[in-house]
PDB file of C-alpha atoms in Angstrom:
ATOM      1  CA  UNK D   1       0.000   0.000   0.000  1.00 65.00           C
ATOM      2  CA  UNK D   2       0.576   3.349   0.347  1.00 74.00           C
ATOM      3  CA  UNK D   3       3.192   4.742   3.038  1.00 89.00           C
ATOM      4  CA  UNK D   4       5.844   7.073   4.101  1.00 94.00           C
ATOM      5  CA  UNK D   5       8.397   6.314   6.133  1.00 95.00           C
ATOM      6  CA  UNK D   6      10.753   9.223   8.447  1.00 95.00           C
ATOM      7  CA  UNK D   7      12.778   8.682  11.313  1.00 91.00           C
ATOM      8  CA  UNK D   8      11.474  10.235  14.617  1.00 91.00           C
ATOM      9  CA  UNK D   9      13.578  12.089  15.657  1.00 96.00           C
ATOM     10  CA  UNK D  10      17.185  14.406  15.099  1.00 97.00           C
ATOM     11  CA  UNK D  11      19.340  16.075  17.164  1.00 98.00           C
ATOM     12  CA  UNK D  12      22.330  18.560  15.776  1.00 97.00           C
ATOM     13  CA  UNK D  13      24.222  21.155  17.191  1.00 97.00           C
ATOM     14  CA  UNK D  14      23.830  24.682  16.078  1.00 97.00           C
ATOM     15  CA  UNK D  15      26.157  25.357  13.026  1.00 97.00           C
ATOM     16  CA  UNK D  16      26.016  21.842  11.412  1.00 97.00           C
ATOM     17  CA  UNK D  17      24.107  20.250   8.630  1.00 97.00           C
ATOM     18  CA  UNK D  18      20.954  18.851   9.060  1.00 98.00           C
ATOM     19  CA  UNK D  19      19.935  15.498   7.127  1.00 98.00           C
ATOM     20  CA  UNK D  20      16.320  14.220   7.102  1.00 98.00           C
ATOM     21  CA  UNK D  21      15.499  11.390   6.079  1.00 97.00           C
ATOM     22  CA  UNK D  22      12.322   9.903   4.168  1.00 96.00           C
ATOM     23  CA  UNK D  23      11.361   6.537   2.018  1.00 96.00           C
ATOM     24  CA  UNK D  24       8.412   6.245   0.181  1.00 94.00           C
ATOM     25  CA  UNK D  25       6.503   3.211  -1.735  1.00 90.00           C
ATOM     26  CA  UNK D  26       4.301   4.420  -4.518  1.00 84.00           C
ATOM     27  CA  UNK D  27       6.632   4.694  -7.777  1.00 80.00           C
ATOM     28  CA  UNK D  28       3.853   6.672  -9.595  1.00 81.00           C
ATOM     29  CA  UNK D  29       4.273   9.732  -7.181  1.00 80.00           C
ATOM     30  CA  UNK D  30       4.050  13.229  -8.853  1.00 82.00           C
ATOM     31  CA  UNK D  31       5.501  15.488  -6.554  1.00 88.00           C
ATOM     32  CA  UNK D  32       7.718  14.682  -3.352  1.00 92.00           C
ATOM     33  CA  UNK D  33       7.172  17.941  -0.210  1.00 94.00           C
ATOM     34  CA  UNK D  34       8.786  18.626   2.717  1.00 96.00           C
ATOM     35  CA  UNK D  35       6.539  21.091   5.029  1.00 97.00           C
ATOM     36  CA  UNK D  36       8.116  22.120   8.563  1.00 97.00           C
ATOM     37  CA  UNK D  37       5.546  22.602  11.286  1.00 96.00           C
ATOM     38  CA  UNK D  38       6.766  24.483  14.492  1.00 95.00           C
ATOM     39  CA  UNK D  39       5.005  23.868  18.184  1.00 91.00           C
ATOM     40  CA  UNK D  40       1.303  24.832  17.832  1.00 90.00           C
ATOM     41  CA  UNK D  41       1.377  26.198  14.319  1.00 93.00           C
ATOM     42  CA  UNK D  42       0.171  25.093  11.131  1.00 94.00           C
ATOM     43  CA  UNK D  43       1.987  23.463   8.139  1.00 95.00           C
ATOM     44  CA  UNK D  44       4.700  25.431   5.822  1.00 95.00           C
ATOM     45  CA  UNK D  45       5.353  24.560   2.939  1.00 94.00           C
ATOM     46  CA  UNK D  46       9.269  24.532   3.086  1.00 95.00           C
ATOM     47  CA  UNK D  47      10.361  22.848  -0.585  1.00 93.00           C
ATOM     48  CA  UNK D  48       8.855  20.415  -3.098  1.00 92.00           C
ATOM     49  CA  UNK D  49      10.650  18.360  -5.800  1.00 92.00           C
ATOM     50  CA  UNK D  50       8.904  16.826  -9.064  1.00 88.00           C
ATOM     51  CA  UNK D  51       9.764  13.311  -9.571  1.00 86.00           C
ATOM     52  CA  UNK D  52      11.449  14.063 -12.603  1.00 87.00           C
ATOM     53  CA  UNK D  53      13.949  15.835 -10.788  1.00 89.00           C
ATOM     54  CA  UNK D  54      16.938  14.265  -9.139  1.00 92.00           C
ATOM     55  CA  UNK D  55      18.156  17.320  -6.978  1.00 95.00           C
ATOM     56  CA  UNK D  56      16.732  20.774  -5.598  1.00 94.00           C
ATOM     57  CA  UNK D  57      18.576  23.562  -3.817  1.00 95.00           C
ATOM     58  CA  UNK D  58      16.861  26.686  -2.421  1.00 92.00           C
ATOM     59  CA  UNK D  59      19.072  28.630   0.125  1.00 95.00           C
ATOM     60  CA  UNK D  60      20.369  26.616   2.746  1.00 97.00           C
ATOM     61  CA  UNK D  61      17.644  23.692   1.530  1.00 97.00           C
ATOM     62  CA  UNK D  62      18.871  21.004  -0.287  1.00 97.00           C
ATOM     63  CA  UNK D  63      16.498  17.879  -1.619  1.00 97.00           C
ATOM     64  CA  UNK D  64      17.982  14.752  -2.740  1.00 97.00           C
ATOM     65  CA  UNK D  65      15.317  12.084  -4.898  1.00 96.00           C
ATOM     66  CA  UNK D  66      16.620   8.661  -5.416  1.00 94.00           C
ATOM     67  CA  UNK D  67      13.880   7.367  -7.175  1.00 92.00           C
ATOM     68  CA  UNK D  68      15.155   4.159  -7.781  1.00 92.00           C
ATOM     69  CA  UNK D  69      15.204   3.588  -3.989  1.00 93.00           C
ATOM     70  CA  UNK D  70      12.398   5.693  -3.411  1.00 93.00           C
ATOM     71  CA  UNK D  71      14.504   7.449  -1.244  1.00 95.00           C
ATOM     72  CA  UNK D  72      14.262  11.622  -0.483  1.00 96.00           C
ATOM     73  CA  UNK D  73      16.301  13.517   1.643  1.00 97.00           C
ATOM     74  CA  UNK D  74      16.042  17.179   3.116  1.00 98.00           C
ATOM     75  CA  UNK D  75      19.421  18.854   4.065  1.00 98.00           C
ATOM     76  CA  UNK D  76      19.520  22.148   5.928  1.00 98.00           C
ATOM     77  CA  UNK D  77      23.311  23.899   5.845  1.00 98.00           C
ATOM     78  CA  UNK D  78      24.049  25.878   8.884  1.00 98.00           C
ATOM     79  CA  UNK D  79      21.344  24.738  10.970  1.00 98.00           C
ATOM     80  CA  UNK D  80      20.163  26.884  13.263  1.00 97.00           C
ATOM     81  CA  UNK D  81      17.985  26.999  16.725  1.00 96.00           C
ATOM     82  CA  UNK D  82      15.109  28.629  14.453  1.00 95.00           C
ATOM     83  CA  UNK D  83      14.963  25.165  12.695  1.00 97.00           C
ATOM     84  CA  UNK D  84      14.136  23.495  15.422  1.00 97.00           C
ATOM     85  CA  UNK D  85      10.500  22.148  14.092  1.00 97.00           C
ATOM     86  CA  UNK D  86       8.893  18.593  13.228  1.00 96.00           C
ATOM     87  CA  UNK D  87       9.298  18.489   9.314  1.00 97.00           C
ATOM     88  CA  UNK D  88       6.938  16.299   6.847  1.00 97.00           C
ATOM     89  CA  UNK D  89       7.679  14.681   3.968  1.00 96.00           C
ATOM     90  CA  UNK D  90       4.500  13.713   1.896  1.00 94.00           C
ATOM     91  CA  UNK D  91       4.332  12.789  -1.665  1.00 92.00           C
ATOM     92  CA  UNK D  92       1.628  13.386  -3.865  1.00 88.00           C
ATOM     93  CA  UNK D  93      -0.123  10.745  -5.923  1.00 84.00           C
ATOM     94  CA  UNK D  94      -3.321   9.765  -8.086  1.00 79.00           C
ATOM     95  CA  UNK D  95      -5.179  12.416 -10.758  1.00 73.00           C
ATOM     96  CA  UNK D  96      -7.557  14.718 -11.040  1.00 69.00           C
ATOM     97  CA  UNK D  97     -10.082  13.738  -7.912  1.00 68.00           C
ATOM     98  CA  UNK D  98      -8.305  10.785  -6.708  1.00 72.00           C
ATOM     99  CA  UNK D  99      -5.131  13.549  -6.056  1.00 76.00           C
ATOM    100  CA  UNK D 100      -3.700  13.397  -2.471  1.00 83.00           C
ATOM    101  CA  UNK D 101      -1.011  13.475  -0.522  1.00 89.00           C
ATOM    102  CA  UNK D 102       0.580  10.256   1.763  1.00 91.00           C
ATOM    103  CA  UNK D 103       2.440  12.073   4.827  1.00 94.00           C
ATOM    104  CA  UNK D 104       5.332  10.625   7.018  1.00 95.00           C
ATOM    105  CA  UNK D 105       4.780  11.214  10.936  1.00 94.00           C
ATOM    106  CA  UNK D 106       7.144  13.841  10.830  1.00 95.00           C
ATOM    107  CA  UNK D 107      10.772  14.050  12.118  1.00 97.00           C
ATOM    108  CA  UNK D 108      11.178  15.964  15.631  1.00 96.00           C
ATOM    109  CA  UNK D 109      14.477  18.788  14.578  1.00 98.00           C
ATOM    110  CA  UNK D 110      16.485  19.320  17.854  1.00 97.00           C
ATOM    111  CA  UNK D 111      18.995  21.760  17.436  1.00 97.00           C
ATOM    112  CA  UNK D 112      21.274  22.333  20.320  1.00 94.00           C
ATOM    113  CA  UNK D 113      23.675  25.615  21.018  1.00 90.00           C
TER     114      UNK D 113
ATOM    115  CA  UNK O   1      -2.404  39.293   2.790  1.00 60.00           C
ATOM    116  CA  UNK O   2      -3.426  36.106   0.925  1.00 68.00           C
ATOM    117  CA  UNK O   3      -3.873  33.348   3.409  1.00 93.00           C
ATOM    118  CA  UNK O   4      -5.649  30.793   5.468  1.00 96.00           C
ATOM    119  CA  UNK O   5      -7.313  31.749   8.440  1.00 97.00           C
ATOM    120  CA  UNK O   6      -8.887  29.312  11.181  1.00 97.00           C
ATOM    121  CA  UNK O   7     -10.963  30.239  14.288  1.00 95.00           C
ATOM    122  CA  UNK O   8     -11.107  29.934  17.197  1.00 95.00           C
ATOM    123  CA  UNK O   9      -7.852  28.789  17.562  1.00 95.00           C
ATOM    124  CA  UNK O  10      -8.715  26.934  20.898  1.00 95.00           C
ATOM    125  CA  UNK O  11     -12.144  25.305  20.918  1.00 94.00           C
ATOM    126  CA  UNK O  12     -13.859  23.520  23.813  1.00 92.00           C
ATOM    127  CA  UNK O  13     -16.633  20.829  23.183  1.00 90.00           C
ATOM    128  CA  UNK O  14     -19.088  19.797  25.912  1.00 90.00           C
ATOM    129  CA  UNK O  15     -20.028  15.919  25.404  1.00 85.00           C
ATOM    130  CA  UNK O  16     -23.120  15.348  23.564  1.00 87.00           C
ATOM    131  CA  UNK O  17     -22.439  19.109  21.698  1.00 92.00           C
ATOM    132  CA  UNK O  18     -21.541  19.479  18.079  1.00 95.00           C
ATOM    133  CA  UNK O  19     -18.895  22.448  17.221  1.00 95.00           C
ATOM    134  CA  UNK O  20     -18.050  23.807  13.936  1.00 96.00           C
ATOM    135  CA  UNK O  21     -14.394  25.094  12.821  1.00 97.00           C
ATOM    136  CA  UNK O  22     -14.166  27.814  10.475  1.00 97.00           C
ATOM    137  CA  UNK O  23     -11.805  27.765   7.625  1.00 98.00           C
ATOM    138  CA  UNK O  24     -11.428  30.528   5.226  1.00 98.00           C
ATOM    139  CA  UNK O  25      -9.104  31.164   2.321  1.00 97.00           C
ATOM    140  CA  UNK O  26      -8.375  34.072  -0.325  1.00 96.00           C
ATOM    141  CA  UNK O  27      -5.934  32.520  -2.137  1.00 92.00           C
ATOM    142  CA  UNK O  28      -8.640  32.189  -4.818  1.00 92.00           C
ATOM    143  CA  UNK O  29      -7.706  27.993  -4.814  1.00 91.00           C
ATOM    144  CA  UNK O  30     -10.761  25.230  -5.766  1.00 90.00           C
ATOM    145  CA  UNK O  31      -9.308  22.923  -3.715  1.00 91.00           C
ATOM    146  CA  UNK O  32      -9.694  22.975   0.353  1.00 95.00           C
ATOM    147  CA  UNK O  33      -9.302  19.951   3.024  1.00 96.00           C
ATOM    148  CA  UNK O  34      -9.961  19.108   6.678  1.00 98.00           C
ATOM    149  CA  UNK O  35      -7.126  16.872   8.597  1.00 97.00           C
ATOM    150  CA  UNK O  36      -6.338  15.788  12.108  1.00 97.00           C
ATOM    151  CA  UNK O  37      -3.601  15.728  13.792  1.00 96.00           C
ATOM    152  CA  UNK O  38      -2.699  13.543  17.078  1.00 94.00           C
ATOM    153  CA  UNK O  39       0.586  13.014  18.432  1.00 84.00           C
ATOM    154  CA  UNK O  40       3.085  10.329  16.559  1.00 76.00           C
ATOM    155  CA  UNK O  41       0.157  10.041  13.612  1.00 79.00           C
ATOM    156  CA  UNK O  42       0.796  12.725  11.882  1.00 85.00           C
ATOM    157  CA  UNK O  43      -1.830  13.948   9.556  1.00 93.00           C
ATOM    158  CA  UNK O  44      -5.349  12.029   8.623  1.00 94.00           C
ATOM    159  CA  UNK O  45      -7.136  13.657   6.463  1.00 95.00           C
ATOM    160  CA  UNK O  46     -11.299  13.966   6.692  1.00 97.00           C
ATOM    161  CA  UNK O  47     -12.804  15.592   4.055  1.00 97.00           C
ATOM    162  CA  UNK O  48     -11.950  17.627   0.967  1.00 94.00           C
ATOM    163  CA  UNK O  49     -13.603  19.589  -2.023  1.00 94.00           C
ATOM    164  CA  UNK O  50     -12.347  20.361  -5.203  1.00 89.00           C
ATOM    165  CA  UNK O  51     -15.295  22.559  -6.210  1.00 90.00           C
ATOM    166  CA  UNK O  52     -17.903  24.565  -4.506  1.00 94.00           C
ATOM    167  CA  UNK O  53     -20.971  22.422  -3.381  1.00 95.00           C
ATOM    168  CA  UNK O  54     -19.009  19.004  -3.865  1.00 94.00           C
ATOM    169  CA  UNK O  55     -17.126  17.211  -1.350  1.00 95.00           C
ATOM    170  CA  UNK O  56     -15.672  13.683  -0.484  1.00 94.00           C
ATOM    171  CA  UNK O  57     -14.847  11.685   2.425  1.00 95.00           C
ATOM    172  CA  UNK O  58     -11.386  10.800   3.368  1.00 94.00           C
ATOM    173  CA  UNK O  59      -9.688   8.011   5.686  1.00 93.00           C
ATOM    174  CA  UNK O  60     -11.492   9.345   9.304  1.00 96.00           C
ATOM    175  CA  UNK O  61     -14.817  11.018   7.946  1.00 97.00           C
ATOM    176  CA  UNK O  62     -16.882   9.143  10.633  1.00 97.00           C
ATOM    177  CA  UNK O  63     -17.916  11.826  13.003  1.00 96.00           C
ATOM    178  CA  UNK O  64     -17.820  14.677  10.674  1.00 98.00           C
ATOM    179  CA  UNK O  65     -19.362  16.635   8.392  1.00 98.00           C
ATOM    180  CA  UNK O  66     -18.589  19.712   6.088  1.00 98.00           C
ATOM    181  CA  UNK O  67     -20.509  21.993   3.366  1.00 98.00           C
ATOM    182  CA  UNK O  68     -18.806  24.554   0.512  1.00 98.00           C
ATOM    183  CA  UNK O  69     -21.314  26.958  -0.802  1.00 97.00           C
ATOM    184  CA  UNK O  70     -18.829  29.284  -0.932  1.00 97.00           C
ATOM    185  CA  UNK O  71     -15.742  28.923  -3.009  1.00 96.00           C
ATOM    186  CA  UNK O  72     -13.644  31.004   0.328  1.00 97.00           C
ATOM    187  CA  UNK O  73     -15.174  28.746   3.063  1.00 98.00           C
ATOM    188  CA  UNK O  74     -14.526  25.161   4.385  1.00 98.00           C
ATOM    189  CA  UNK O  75     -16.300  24.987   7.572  1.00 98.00           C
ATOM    190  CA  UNK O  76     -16.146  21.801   9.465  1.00 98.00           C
ATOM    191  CA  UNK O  77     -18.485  20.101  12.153  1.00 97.00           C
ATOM    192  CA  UNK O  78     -17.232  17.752  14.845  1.00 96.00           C
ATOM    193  CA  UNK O  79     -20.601  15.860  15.178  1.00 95.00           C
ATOM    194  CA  UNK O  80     -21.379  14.606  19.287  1.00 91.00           C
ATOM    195  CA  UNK O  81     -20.992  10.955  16.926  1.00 90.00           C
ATOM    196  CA  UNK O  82     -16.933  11.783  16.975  1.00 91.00           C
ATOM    197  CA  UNK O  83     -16.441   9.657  20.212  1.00 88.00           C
ATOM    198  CA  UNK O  84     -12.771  11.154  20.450  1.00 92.00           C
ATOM    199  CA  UNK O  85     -12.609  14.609  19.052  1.00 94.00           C
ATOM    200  CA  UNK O  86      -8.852  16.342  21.126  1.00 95.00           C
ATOM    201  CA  UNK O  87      -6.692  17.124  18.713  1.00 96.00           C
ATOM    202  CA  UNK O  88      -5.202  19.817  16.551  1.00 97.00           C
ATOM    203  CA  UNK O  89      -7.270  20.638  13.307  1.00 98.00           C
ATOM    204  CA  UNK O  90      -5.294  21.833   9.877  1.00 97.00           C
ATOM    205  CA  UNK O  91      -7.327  23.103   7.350  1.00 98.00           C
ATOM    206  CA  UNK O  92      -5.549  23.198   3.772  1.00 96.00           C
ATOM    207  CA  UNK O  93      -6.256  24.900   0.336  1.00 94.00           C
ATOM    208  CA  UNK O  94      -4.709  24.371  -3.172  1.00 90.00           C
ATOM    209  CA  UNK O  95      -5.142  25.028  -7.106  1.00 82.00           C
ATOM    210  CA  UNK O  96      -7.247  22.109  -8.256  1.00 71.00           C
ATOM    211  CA  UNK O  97      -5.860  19.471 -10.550  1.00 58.00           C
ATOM    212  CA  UNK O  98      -3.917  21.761 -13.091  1.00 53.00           C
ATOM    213  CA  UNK O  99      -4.528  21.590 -16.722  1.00 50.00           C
ATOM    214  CA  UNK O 100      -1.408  22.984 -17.697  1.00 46.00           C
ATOM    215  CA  UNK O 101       1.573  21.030 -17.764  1.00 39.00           C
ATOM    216  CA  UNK O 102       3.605  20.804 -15.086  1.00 43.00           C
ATOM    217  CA  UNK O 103       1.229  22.319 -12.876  1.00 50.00           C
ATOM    218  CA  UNK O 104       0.653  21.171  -9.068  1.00 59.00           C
ATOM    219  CA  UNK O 105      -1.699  21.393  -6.846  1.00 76.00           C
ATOM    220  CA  UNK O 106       0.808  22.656  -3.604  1.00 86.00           C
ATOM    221  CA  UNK O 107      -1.451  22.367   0.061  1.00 91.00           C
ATOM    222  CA  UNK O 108      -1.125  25.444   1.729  1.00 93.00           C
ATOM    223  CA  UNK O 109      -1.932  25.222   5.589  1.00 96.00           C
ATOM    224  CA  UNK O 110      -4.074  27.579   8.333  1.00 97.00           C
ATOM    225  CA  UNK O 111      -2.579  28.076  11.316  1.00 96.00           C
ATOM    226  CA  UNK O 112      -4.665  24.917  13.075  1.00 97.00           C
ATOM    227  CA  UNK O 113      -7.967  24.865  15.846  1.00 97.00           C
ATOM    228  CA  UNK O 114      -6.906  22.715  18.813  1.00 96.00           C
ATOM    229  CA  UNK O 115     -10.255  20.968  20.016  1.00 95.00           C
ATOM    230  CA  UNK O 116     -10.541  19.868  23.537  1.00 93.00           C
ATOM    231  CA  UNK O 117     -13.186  17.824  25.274  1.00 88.00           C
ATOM    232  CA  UNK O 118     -14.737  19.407  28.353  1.00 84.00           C
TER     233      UNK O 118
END
């Protein structure tokens, strides 16, 4: 079926990279997000990759697709305390109606001074 | 300010009582959704619309309703049928299925309603 798989959790200290992990299983999926949700906030919408697409760099945001392994990755250069969040990965799937998006749990950022 | 806005941002239900989230969007997007989220389950989502005055059920409808007569508004209804309504509520919009090529439909998020059970 269906499902997308993240690690927990991740704790860095302040100044390193960041890598988050995610694995997916449907091979027909579209687009590939990453959303960062901070403590008793809503979703943003930090990145998004189309499957076409092998790499994606925006700032200090890096995305990795491995499609072959089904494998996508989120690094963040130079983290800092600010990205201390729980980030999503969710990939998007099916047409027209049928569209949605499959989410991971989300993976807990701990970033430490 | 384009956006998605979501009141009260702190709702409490009585048992037995049915209470109704607001969602509203002028991002001028078809698209708008309804998902829960509890701690370590991430998101489940329970209704969407693609188009005013049509709506479908997703994996945890049971419990819940929803209209769209407007194409801004998304409001949601924890019926007293939802047995175990705490937790935080995300309402979502996006562009509907794009005709254009290479066009997606990108879920923007309100800022959530955290329901709790009196």
């Amino acid at each position: 079926g269906e499902d997308v798989e993240q690690s927990l959790f991740l704790s860095v200290r302040e100044g390193d990279s960041s890598v988050i992990n995610c694995t997916y299983t449907d091979s027909s999926s579209t687009y590939l997000y990453w959303y960062k949700q901070e403590p008793g906030a809503g979703l943003q919408l930090l990145t998004y990759i189309f499957s076409n697409m092998d790499m994606k760099q925006d700032q200090r945001l890096t995305v990795l697709l491995n499609k072959k392994d089904k494998h996508l990755s989120l690094r963040i250069a130079d983290t800092q305390t600010g990205d201390s969040a729980i980030y999503f990965c969710a990939e998007s799937i099916g047409a027209g109606n049928n569209r949605k998006l499959i989410w991971g749990l989300g993976t807990s950022l701990a970033v430490n001074p | 300010d384009g956006g998605i806005t979501q009141s009260p941002k702190y709702l409490f239900r009585k048992e037995g009582q049915n209470v109704t989230l607001s969602c509203e969007q002028n991002l001028n997007h078809d698209a708008m959704y309804w998902y829960r989220q509890d701690p370590g389950q991430g998101l489940r989502l329970i209704y969407y619309s693609q188009i005013v005055n049509d709506f479908q059920k997703g994996d945890i409808a049971e419990g819940y309703s929803v209209s769209r007569e407007k194409k801004e508004s998304f409001p949601l209804t924890v019926t007293s049928a939802q047995k175990n309504p705490t937790a935080f509520y995300l309402c979502a919009s996006s562009h509907r299925d794009g005709r254009l090529a290479g066009r997606q439909e990108t879920q923007y998020f309100g800022p959530g309603t955290r329901l709790l059970v009196l």
